[in-house]
C-alpha angles and dihedrals in degrees: 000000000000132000145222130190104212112199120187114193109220091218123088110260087043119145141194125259118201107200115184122203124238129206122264086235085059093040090062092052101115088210088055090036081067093199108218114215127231089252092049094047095057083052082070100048096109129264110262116226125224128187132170119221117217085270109062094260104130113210114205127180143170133187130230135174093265128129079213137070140192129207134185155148129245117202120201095225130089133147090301097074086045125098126226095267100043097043115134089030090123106045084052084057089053086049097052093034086087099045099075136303120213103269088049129036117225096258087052099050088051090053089047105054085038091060088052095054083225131148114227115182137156140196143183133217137182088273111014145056128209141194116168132160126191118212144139118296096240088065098053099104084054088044096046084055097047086051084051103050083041102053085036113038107029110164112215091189112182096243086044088055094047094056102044087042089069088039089064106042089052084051082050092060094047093049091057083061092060097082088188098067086033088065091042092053090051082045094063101032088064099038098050100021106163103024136079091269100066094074132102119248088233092042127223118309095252096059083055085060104049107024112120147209096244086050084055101049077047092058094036102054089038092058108017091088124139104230079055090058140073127198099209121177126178123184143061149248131225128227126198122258132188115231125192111193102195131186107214111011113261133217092212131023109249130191117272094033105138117256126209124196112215136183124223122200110253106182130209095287110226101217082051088052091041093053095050099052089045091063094045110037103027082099094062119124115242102171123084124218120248113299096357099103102121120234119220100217119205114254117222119213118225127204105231149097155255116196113184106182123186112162089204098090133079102239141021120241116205136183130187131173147161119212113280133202125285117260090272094045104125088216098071089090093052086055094040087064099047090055083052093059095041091051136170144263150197125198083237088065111097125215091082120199078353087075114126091229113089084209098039091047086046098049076055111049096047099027100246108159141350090242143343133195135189118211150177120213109192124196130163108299101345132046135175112240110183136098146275126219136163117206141173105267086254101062099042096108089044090048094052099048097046086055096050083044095066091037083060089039090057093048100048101025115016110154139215096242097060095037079058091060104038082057089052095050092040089052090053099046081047098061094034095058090060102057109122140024101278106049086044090052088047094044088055092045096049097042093057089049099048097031100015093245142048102258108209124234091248089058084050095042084059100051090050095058096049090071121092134169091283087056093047092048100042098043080044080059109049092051109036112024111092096349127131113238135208106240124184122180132190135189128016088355098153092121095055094132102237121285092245084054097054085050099052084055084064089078140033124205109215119170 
């Protein structure tokens, strides 16, 4: 006897679907079972939507089956559009964002987020400046206001400043704990020393100290502009459907007939997205005062080094790196590929000498370090493209050489084979990253502000596949053979080989 699943929408435009059952015999069938490739299912990631308000503020959206939505807006402002003597001011303004605006006093905004359920964070980089809040995607057009009042009032009220004054220079002096971000900051201190982008996101202590709250309107009304902002929202919402499963089916609905209740995917609706940006932000300010546009100056790499040892401490944390390609740079997928291959490895991971990284297999085999990372740190026009890793005092020199080895591997004898299976990696990180509202909606908000538009998984996919061993050896090239490149080192590093002597492992001479 056959059967239909009648489903009848209790919305008005609603249809009837007739779905007829086939037999297992038939379902097993590979020809019925109709296998979608990688490259077919990111065809069906849905189309992100971008519109421009009167101001300059772009609004993007797409939508996604989730009972939950995040919204969120991306600033185009971070330490490096900071002085000397105001640096850390944004990260203050991050700080105080959460504390109160004028239309709501610190204590009310709190309640109100709380009775949302909803997850409101923030964060700042280098470059760029972040507020985002998750919530249910019935609550959107409440969340989109509280972004608003929060971008727009905020209330920098003096007692405000001096709490939060203590609350960052503690965070200051946890932050100096995390050897990790203590090796990046010197990273960047020596690669980029006497330009913006030499300062740290939080700023010195003694900025903490000093900054004001007149220095923080300043820095608020000279970057908070709309053209140099995107509201960006990912997720989805469900509506109710009634569905009617009838065996057989009927001519007329009859009582006992067994009832099903369904949910549809619904989507953050981008004319509803639109609206409502349109009727919070539309006020925001988009000229600049005389004088006051602020100039993006190139940054210059320099070759060089910063080496704080202390002997005190258990293991050694070490960065190099040579100067990578801006955010638009095609290369970076090229690059991307050749990090994949190179990997990287904890002494939790299991697998052991089997590992499918040659450097990961080797630190093994022979015990060379706790962990190790490769990495690519994009900014506008520059970047730092290099590894982490973090070794016993006594490794240090193995553990530097086997990594410059595989840089000058990848640049004279990469293989098919491995590029094969850096693209792989890179694919599947590529897709994983993206599980969930809120990455998604970071990942639309950064990308218009870094390439001007959201670029789609398919159009990735496609680049990815377009490098082979030859691309990999010729951008590795390019970047690591015969560059200088920027080295800080933390903790017992008496045995970091001299800097004349890194440089000469980023060449061999062969005859």
């Amino acid at each position: 006897m056959a059967a239909s699943a009648v489903c009848r929408a209790a919305g008005a435009g609603a249809g009837v679907l007739l779905r007829t059952r086939r037999s297992p015999a038939l379902l097993r069938s590979s020809a019925l079972r109709g296998a979608t490739t990688f490259a077919q299912a990111l065809q069906s990631v849905p189309e992100t939507q971008v519109s421009l308000l009167d101001n300059g503020l772009r609004v993007a959206s797409e939508q996604s089956p989730q009972p939950t939505c995040t919204v969120g807006v991306w600033i185009d402002v971070g330490s490096r559009y900071e002085t000397e003597k105001n640096n850390g001011a944004g990260y203050f303004v991050e700080h105080l964002a959460f504390k109160g605006t004028k239309n709501r006093p610190g204590g009310a905004l709190e309640k109100e987020v709380e009775s949302m359920g909803a997850h409101l964070n923030a964060y700042s980089t280098r470059e760029h400046t972040a507020y985002y809040i998750k919530v249910l995607s019935k609550d959107l057009p409440k969340a989109v206001e509280l972004l608003a009042d929060i971008v727009q009032n905020c209330s920098l009220e003096d007692s405000q400043i001096e709490k939060e004054r203590d609350v960052i220079l503690r965070e200051l002096q946890e932050n100096d704990a995390s050897l990790r971000d203590v090796v990046f900051d010197y990273l960047h201190a020596t690669a980029f020393q006497g330009t913006p982008l030499a300062q740290a996101v939080e700023g010195p202590s003694e900025n903490a100290r000093k900054l004001s709250r007149a220095d923080l309107t300043e820095y608020l009304s000279r970057h908070y502009k709309a053209p140099r902002m995107v509201l960006a929202a990912a997720g989805g919402g469900w509506t109710q459907v009634l569905c009617l499963l009838v065996i057989p089916p009927p001519r007329a609905l009859r009582p006992g007939w067994p009832v099903r209740l369904l949910c549809v995917s619904t989507g953050v609706e981008h004319r509803q997205l639109l609206d409502l940006a349109q009727k919070h932000f539309s006020s925001l300010s988009e000229a600049y005062t005389e004088d006051t546009v602020p100039i993006l100056a190139p940054c210059r790499f320099t070759g060089s080094e910063i080496r704080h040892r202390d002997d005190a401490l258990p293991l050694a944390h070490v960065a190099i790196a040579v100067e990578g390609p801006g955010w638009a740079n095609p290369d970076n997928v090229a690059l991307q590929v050749a990090n994949a291959i190179i990997g990287h490895y904890d002494c939790t991971y299991g697998g052991g000498m089997h590992l499918s990284s040659p450097l990961a297999s080797a630190a093994v085999t022979n015990k060379l370090c706790q962990s190790f990372q490769t990495f690519n740190i994009c900014y506008a026009e520059t970047g730092l493209l290099g590894a982490h890793f973090v070794c016993d005092r006594m490794s240090i020199d193995d553990m530097m050489f086997l990594l410059q080895s595989q840089w000058m591997r990848l640049c004279t004898s990469a293989t098919e084979s491995e590029v094969g299976r850096g693209k792989n990696i890179l694919r599947s990180a590529l897709v994983s990253h993206l599980d969930g509202t809120t990455p998604v909606c970071e990942d639309i908000g950064r990308s218009l502000l870094t390439y001007g538009r959201h670029i789609p998984l398919a159009e990735w996919e496609s680049r990815i596949t377009e490098v082979d061993a030859s691309t990999v050896r010729e951008v590795c090239s390019k970047y690591f053979y015969d560059q200088c490149p920027a080295v800080a080192g933390v903790g017992p590093i008496e045995q970091l080989p001299d800097y004349n002597r890194i440089r000469s492992g980023m060449f061999w001479l062969r005859f």
